[in-house]
mmCIF file of C-alpha atoms (C1' of nucleotides) in Angstrom:
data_model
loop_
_atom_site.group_PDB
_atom_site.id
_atom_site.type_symbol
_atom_site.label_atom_id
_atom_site.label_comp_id
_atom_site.label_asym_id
_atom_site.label_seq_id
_atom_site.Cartn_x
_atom_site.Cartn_y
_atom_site.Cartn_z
ATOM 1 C CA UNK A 1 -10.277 -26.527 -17.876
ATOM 2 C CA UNK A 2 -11.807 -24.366 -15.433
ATOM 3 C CA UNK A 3 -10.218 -22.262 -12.660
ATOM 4 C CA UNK A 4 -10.531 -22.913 -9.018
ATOM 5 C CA UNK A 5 -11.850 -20.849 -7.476
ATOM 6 C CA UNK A 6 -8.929 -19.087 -5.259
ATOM 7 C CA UNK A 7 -10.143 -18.189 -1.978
ATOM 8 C CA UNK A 8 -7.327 -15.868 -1.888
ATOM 9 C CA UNK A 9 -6.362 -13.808 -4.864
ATOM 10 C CA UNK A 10 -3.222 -14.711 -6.886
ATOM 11 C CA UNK A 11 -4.465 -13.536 -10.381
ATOM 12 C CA UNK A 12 -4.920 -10.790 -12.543
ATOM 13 C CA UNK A 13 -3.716 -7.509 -13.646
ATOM 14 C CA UNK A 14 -0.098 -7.231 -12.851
ATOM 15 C CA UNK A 15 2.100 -4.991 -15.401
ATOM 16 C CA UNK A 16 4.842 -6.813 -17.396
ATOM 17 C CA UNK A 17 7.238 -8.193 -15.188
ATOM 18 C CA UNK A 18 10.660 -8.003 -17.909
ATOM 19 C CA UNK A 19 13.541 -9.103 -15.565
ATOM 20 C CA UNK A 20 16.537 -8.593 -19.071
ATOM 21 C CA UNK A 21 17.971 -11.019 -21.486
ATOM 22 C CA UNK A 22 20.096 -13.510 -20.118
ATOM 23 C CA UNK A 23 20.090 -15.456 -23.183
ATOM 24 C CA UNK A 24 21.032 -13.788 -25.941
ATOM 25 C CA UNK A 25 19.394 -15.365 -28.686
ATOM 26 C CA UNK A 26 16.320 -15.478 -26.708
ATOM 27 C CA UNK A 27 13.755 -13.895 -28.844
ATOM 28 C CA UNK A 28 10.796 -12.937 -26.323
ATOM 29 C CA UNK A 29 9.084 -9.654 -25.797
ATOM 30 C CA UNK A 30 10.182 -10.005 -22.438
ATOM 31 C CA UNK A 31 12.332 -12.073 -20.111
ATOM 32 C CA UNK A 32 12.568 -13.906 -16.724
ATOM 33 C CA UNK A 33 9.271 -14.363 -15.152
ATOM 34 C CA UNK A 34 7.304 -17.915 -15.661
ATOM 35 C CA UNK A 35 4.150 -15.355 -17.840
ATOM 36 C CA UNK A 36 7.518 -14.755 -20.052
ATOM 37 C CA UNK A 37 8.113 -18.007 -20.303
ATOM 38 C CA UNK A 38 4.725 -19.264 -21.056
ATOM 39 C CA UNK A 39 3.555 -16.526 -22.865
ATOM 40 C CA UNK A 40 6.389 -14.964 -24.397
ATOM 41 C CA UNK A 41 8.571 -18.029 -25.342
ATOM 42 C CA UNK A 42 11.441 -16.649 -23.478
ATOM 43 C CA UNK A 43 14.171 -19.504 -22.804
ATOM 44 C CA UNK A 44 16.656 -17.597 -20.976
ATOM 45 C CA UNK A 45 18.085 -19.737 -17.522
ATOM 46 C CA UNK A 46 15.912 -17.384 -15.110
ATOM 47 C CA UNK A 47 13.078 -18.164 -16.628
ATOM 48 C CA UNK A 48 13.373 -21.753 -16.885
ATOM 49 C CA UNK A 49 14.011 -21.701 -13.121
ATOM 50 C CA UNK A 50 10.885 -19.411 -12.204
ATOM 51 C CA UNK A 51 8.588 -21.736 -14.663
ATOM 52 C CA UNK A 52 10.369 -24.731 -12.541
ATOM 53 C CA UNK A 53 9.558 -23.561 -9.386
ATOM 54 C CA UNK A 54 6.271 -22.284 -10.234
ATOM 55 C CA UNK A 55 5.022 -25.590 -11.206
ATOM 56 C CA UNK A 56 7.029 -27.602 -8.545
ATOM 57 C CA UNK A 57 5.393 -25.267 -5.779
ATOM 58 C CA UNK A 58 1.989 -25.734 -7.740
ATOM 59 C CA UNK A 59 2.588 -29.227 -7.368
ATOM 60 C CA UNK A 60 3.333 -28.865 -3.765
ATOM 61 C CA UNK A 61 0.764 -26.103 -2.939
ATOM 62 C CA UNK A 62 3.260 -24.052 -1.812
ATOM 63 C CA UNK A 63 2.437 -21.287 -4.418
ATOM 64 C CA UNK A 64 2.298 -17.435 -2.523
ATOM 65 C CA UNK A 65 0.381 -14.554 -3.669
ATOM 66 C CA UNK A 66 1.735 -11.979 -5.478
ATOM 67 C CA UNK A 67 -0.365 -9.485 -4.427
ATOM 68 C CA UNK A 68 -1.133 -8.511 -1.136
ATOM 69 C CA UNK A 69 -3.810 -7.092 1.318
ATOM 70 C CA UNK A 70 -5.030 -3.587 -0.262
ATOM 71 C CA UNK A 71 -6.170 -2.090 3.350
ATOM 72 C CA UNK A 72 -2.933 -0.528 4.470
ATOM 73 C CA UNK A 73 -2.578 1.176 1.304
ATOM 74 C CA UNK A 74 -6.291 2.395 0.943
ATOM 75 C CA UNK A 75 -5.957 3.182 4.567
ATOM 76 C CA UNK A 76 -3.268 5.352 3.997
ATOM 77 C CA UNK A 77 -4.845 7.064 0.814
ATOM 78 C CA UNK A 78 -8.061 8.118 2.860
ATOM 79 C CA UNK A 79 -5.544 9.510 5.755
ATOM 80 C CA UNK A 80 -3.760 11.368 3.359
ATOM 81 C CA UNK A 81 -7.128 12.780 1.046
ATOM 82 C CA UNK A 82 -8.558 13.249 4.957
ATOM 83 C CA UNK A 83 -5.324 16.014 5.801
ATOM 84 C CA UNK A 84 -6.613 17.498 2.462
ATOM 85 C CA UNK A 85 -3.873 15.827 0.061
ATOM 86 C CA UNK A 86 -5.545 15.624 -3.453
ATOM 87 C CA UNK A 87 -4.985 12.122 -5.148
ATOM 88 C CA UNK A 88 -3.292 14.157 -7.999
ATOM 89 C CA UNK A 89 -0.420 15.242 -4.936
ATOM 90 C CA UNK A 90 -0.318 11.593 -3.656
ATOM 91 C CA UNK A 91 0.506 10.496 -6.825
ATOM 92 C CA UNK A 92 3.037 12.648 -7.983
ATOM 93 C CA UNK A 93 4.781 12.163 -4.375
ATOM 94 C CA UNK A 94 4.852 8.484 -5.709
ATOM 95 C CA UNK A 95 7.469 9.433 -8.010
ATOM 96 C CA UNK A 96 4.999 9.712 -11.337
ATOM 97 C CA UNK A 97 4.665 5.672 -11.321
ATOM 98 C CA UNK A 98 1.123 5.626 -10.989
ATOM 99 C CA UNK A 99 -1.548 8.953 -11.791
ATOM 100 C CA UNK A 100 -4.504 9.779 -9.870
ATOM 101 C CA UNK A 101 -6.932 7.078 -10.734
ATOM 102 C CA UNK A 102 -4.773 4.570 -9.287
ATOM 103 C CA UNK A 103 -4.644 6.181 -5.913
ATOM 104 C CA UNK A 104 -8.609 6.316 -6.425
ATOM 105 C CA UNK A 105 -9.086 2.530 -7.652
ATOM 106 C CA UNK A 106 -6.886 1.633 -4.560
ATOM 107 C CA UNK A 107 -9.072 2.310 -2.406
ATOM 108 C CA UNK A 108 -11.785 -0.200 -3.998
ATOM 109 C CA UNK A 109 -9.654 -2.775 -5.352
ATOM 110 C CA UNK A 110 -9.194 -5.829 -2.784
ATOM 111 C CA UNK A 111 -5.376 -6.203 -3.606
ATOM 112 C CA UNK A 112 -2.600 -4.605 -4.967
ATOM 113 C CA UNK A 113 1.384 -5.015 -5.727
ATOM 114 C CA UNK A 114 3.816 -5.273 -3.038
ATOM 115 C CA UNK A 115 5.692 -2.397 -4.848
ATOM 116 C CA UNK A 116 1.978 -0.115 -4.849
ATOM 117 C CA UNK A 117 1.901 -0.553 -1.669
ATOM 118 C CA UNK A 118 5.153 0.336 -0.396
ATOM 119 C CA UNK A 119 5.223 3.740 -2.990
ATOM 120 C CA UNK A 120 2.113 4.292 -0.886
ATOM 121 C CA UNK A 121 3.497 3.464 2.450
ATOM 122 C CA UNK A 122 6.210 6.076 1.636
ATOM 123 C CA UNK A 123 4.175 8.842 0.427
ATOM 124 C CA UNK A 124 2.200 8.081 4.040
ATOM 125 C CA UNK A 125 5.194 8.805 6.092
ATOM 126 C CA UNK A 126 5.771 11.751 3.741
ATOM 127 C CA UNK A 127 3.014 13.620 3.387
ATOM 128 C CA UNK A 128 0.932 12.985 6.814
ATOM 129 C CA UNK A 129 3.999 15.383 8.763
ATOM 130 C CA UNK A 130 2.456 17.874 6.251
ATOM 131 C CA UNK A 131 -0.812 19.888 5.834
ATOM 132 C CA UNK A 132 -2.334 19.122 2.875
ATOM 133 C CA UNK A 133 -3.455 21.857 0.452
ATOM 134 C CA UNK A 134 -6.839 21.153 -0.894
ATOM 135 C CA UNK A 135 -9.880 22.111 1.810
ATOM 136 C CA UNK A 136 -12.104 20.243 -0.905
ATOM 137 C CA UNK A 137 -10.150 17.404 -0.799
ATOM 138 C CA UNK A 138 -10.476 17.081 2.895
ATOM 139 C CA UNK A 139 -14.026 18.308 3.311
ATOM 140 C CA UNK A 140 -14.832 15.475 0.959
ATOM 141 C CA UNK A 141 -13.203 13.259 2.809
ATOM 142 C CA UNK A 142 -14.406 14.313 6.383
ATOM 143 C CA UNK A 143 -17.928 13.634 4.328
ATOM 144 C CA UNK A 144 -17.255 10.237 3.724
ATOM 145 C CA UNK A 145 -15.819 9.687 7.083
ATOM 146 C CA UNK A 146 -12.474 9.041 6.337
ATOM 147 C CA UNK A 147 -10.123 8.290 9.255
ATOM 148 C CA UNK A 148 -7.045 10.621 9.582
ATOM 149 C CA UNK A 149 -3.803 9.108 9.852
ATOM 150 C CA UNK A 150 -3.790 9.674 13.952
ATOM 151 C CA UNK A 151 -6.428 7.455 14.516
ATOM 152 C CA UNK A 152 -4.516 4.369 12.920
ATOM 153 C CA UNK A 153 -1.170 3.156 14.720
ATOM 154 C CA UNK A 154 1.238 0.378 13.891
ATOM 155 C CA UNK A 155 -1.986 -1.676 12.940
ATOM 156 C CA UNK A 156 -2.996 0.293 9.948
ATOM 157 C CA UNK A 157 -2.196 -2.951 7.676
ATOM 158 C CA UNK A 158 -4.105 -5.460 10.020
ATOM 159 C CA UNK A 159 -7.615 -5.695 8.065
ATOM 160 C CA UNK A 160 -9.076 -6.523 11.373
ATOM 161 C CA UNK A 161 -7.706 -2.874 12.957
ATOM 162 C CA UNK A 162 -10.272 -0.274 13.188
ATOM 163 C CA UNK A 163 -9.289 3.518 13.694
ATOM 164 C CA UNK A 164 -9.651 4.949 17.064
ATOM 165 C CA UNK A 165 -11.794 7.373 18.060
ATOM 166 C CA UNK A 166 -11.149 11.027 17.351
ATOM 167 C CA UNK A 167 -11.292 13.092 20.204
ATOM 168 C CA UNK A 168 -12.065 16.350 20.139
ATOM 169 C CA UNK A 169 -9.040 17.305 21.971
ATOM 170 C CA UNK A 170 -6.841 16.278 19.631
ATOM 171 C CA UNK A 171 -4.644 13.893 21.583
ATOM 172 C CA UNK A 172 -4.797 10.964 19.908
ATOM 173 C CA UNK A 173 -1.634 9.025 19.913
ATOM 174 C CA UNK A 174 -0.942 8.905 23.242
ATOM 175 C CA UNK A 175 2.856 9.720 23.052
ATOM 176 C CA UNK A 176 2.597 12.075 25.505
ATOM 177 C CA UNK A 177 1.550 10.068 28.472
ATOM 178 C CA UNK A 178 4.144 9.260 31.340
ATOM 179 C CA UNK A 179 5.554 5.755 31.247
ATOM 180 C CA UNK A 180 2.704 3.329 32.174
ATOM 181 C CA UNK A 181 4.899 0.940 33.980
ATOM 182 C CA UNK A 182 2.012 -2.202 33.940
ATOM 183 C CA UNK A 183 1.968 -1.811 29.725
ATOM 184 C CA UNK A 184 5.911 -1.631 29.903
ATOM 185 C CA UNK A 185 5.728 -4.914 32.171
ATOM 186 C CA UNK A 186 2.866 -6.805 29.770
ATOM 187 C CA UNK A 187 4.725 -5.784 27.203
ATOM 188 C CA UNK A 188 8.137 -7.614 28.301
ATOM 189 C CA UNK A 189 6.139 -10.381 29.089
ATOM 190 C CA UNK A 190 5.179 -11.166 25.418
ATOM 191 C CA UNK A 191 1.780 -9.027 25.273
ATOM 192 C CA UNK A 192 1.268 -6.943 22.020
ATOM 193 C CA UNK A 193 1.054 -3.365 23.440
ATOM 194 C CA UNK A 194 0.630 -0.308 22.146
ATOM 195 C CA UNK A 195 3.404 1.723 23.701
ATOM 196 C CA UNK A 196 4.396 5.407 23.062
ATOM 197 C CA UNK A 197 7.835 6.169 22.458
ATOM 198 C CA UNK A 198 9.320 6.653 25.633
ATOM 199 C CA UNK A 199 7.346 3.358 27.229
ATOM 200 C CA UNK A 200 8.510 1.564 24.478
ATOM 201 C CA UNK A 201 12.481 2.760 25.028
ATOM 202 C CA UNK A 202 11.858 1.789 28.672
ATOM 203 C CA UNK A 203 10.929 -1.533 27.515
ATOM 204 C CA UNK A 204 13.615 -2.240 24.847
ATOM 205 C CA UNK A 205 16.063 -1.360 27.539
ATOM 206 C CA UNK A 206 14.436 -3.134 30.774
ATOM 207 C CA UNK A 207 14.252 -6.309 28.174
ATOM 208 C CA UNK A 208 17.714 -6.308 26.979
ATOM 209 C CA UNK A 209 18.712 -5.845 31.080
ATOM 210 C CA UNK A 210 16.521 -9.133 31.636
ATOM 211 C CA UNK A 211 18.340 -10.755 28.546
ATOM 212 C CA UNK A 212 15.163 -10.929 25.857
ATOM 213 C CA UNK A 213 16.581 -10.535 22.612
ATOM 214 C CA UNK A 214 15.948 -7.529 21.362
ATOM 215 C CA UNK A 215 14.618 -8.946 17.698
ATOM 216 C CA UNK A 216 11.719 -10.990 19.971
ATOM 217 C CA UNK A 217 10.728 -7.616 21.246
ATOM 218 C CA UNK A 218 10.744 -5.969 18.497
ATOM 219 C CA UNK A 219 8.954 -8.662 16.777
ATOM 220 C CA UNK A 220 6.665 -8.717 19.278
ATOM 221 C CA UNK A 221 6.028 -4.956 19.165
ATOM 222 C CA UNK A 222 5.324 -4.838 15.922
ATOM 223 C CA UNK A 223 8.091 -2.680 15.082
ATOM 224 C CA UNK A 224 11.129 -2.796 12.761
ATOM 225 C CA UNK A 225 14.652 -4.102 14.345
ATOM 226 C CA UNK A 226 16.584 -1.243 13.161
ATOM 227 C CA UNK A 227 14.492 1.234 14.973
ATOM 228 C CA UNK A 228 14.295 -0.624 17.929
ATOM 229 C CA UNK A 229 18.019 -0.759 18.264
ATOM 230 C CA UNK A 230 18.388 2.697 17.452
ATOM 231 C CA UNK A 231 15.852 3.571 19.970
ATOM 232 C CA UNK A 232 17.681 0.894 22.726
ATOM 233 C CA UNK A 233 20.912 3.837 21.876
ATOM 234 C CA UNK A 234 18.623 6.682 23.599
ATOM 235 C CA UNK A 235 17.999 7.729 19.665
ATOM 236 C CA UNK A 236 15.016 9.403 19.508
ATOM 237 C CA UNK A 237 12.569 7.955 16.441
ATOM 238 C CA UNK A 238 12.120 10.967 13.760
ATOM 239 C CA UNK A 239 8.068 11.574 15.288
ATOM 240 C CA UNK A 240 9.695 12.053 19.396
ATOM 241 C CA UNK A 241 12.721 14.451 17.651
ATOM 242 C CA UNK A 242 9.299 16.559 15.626
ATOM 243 C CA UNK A 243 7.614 16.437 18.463
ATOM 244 C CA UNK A 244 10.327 18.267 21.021
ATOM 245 C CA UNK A 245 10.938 20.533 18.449
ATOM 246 C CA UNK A 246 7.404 21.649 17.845
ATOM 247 C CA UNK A 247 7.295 21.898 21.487
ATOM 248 C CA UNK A 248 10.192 24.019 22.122
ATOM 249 C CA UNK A 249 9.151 26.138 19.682
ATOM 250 C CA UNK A 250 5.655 26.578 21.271
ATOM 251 C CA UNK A 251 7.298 27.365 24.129
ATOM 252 C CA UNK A 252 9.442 30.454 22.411
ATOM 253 C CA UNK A 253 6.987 31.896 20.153
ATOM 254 C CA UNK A 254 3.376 29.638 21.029
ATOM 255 C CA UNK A 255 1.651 33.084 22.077
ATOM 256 C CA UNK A 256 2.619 34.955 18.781
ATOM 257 C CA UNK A 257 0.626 32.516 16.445
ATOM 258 C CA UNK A 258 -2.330 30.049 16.340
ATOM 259 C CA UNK A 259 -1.405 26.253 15.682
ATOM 260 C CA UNK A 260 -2.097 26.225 11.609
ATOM 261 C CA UNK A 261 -0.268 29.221 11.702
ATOM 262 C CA UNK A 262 2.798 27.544 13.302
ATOM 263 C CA UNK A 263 2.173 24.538 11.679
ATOM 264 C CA UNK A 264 3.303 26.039 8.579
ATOM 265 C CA UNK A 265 5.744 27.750 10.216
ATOM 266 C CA UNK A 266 7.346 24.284 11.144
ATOM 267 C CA UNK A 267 6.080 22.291 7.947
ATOM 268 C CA UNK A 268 3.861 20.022 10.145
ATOM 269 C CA UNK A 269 0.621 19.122 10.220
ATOM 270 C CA UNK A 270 -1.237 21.551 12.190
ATOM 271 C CA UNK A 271 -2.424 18.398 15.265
ATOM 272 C CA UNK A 272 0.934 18.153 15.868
ATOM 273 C CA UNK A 273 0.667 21.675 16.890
ATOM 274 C CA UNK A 274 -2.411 21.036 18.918
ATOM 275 C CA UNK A 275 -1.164 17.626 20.847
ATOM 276 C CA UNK A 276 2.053 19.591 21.411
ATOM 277 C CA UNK A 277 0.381 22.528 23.137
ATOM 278 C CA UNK A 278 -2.372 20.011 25.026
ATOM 279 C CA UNK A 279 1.047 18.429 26.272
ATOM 280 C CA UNK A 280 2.637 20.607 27.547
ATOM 281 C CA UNK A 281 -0.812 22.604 29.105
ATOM 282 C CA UNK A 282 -0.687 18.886 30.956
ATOM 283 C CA UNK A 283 2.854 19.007 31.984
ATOM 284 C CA UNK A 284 1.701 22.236 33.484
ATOM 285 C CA UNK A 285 4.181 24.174 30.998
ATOM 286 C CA UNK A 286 3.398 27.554 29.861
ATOM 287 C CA UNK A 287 3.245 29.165 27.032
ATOM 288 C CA UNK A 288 4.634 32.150 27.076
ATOM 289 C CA UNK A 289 2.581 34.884 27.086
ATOM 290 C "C1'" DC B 1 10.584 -32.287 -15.346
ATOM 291 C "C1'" DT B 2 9.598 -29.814 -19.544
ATOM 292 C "C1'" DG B 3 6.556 -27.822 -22.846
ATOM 293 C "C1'" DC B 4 2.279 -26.336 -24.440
ATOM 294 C "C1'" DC B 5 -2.664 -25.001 -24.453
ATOM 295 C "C1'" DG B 6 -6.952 -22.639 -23.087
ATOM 296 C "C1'" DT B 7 -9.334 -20.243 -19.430
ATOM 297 C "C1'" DT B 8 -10.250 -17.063 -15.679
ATOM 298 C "C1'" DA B 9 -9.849 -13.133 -12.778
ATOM 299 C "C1'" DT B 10 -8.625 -8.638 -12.192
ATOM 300 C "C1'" DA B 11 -5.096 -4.781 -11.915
ATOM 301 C "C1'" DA B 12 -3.918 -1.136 -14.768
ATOM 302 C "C1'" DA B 13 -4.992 2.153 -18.095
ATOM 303 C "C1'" DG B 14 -7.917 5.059 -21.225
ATOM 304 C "C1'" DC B 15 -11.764 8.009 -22.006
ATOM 305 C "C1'" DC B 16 -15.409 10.792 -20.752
ATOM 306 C "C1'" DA B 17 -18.923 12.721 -17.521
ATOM 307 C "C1'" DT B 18 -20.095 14.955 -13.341
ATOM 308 C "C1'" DC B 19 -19.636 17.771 -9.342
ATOM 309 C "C1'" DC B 20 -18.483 21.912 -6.849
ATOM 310 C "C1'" DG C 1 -10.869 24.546 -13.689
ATOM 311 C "C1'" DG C 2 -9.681 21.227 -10.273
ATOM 312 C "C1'" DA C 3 -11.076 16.924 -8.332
ATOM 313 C "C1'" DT C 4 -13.396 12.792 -8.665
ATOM 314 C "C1'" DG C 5 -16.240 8.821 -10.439
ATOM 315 C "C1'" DG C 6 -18.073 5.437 -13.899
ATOM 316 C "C1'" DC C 7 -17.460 2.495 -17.590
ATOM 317 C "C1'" DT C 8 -14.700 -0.019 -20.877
ATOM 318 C "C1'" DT C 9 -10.583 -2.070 -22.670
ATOM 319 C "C1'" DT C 10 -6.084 -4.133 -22.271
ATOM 320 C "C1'" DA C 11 -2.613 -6.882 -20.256
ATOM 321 C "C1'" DT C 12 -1.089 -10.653 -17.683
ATOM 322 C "C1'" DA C 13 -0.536 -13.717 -13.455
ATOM 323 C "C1'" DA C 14 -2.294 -17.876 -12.078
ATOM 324 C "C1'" DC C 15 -4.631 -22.052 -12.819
ATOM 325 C "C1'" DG C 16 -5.806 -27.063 -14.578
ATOM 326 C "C1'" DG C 17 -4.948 -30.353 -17.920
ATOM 327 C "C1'" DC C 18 -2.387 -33.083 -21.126
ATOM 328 C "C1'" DA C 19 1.594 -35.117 -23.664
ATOM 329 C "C1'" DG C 20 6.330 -36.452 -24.161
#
DNA sequence: CTGCCGTTATAAAGCCATCC
DNA sequence: GGATGGCTTTATAACGGCAG
């Protein structure tokens, strides 16, 4: 009667799981899920299937985790506490389903729900276009040598990623380099590369001119199919469109005010200030002055 | 295949203390 | 007073085993 133990976690701690009634003299607690079934009696058809399968892919080995890899999410947490978001503004971005001990435990807990961590992917791509508020937050986090979210790319889910280095410049992401036309090339011929936006346009479009399907590419990539057809359109993705309008404004009023300054002026975080202005100093543009 | 049992691991939540 | 951490408790998903 004991456990195996699971060299990859499928137990433990998930919230009740209450799918609704289907059977209405069903008298459980709560409904649908093979725990209801087991634990809560419930006899309705969708949980008579889930107990089914359960066992049959038990049977089979075929049984998946329902939790997965924490790192992404505690990843993102630590990018967002290291722009100076406190845990308390992370969670309430989450839409109130979690307080701020969760975002905390996150970051030492090993897994977590699918549905934790896309709130938390969502709050990401919220909140890192934004300063953050607390200089505390982020001192404490600079402390413990949290990454920011510029030093992680597309790989900041891939528990074997580590974060680049930060460089005092400020130019991290690389989005402003003209297209390398060898990455482009490795890139169509399979390779995993990390492309900035305009190589990677270059690429979608050179590929679908050569006939590569454009879901193999963007599989390949590492980036979602929607976006990559948008992108095949000439569509810019919503970081390019930020980043030409932070630079056009730079280039109207970039002497009147410093980068926070403008940052908050634009409601972005104040490196995308900095990269801008280091872009277009290497594009030879000026400021005006 | 269905039904039930006991066990284990651990996420989620609650409470309080500490730090700055 | 805001932000965070430590400890404890609760809830429950997942597991093996057995019987019909």
């Amino acid at each position: 009667m004991t456990a195996i133990p699971a060299p990859i976690l499928v137990t433990g701690g998930r919230r009740r799981v209450d799918l609704g009634r289907l059977a209405p003299a069903c008298t459980a607690d709560w409904h649908g899920t093979c725990t209801a079934y087991r634990k809560a009696k419930c006899r309705c058809p969708h949980a008579r299937e889930a107990h089914r399968l359960y066992q049959k892919r038990a049977r089979e080995g075929r049984n998946v985790p329902a939790l997965t890899d924490a790192t992404g999410a505690r990843r993102r947490i630590q990018g967002m506490w290291a722009l100076g978001h406190p845990s308390q503004v992370i969670a309430d971005m989450c839409g109130g389903t979690f307080d701020r001990r969760q975002i905390q435990r996150m970051c030492i807990q090993q897994h977590i729900t699918p549905h934790h961590h896309d709130l938390i992917a969502a709050t990401y791509a919220v909140l890192i276009t934004r300063p953050g508020t607390s200089v505390r937050t982020r001192r404490r986090a600079a402390a413990a040598g949290y990454p920011l979210p510029v030093q992680w790319g597309a790989n900041i889910d891939d528990p074997q990623a580590s974060p680049d280095p930060l460089d005092v410049g400020g130019v991290q992401d690389g989005t402003d380099d003209p297209i390398d036309e060898v990455a482009v090339e490795r890139a169509l011929a399979g390779e995993r590369v990390d492309l900035t936006d305009i190589e990677l346009v270059a690429m979608l479009q050179a590929g679908t001119a050569r006939g590569i399907p454009l879901a193999r590419m963007a599989d390949q990539q590492g980036i979602n199919y929607f976006g990559a057809r948008k992108m095949l359109g000439g569509d810019l993705t919503p970081r390019r469109r930020q980043q030409q309008r932070v630079e056009a404004e730079l280039l109207r009023v970039g002497h009147l005010h410093n980068d926070a300054t403008l940052a908050a002026l634009l409601d972005v975080h104040h490196q995308t200030v900095t990269r801008a202005r280091a872009r277009l100093a290497r594009r030879g543009e000026r400021v005006a002055s």
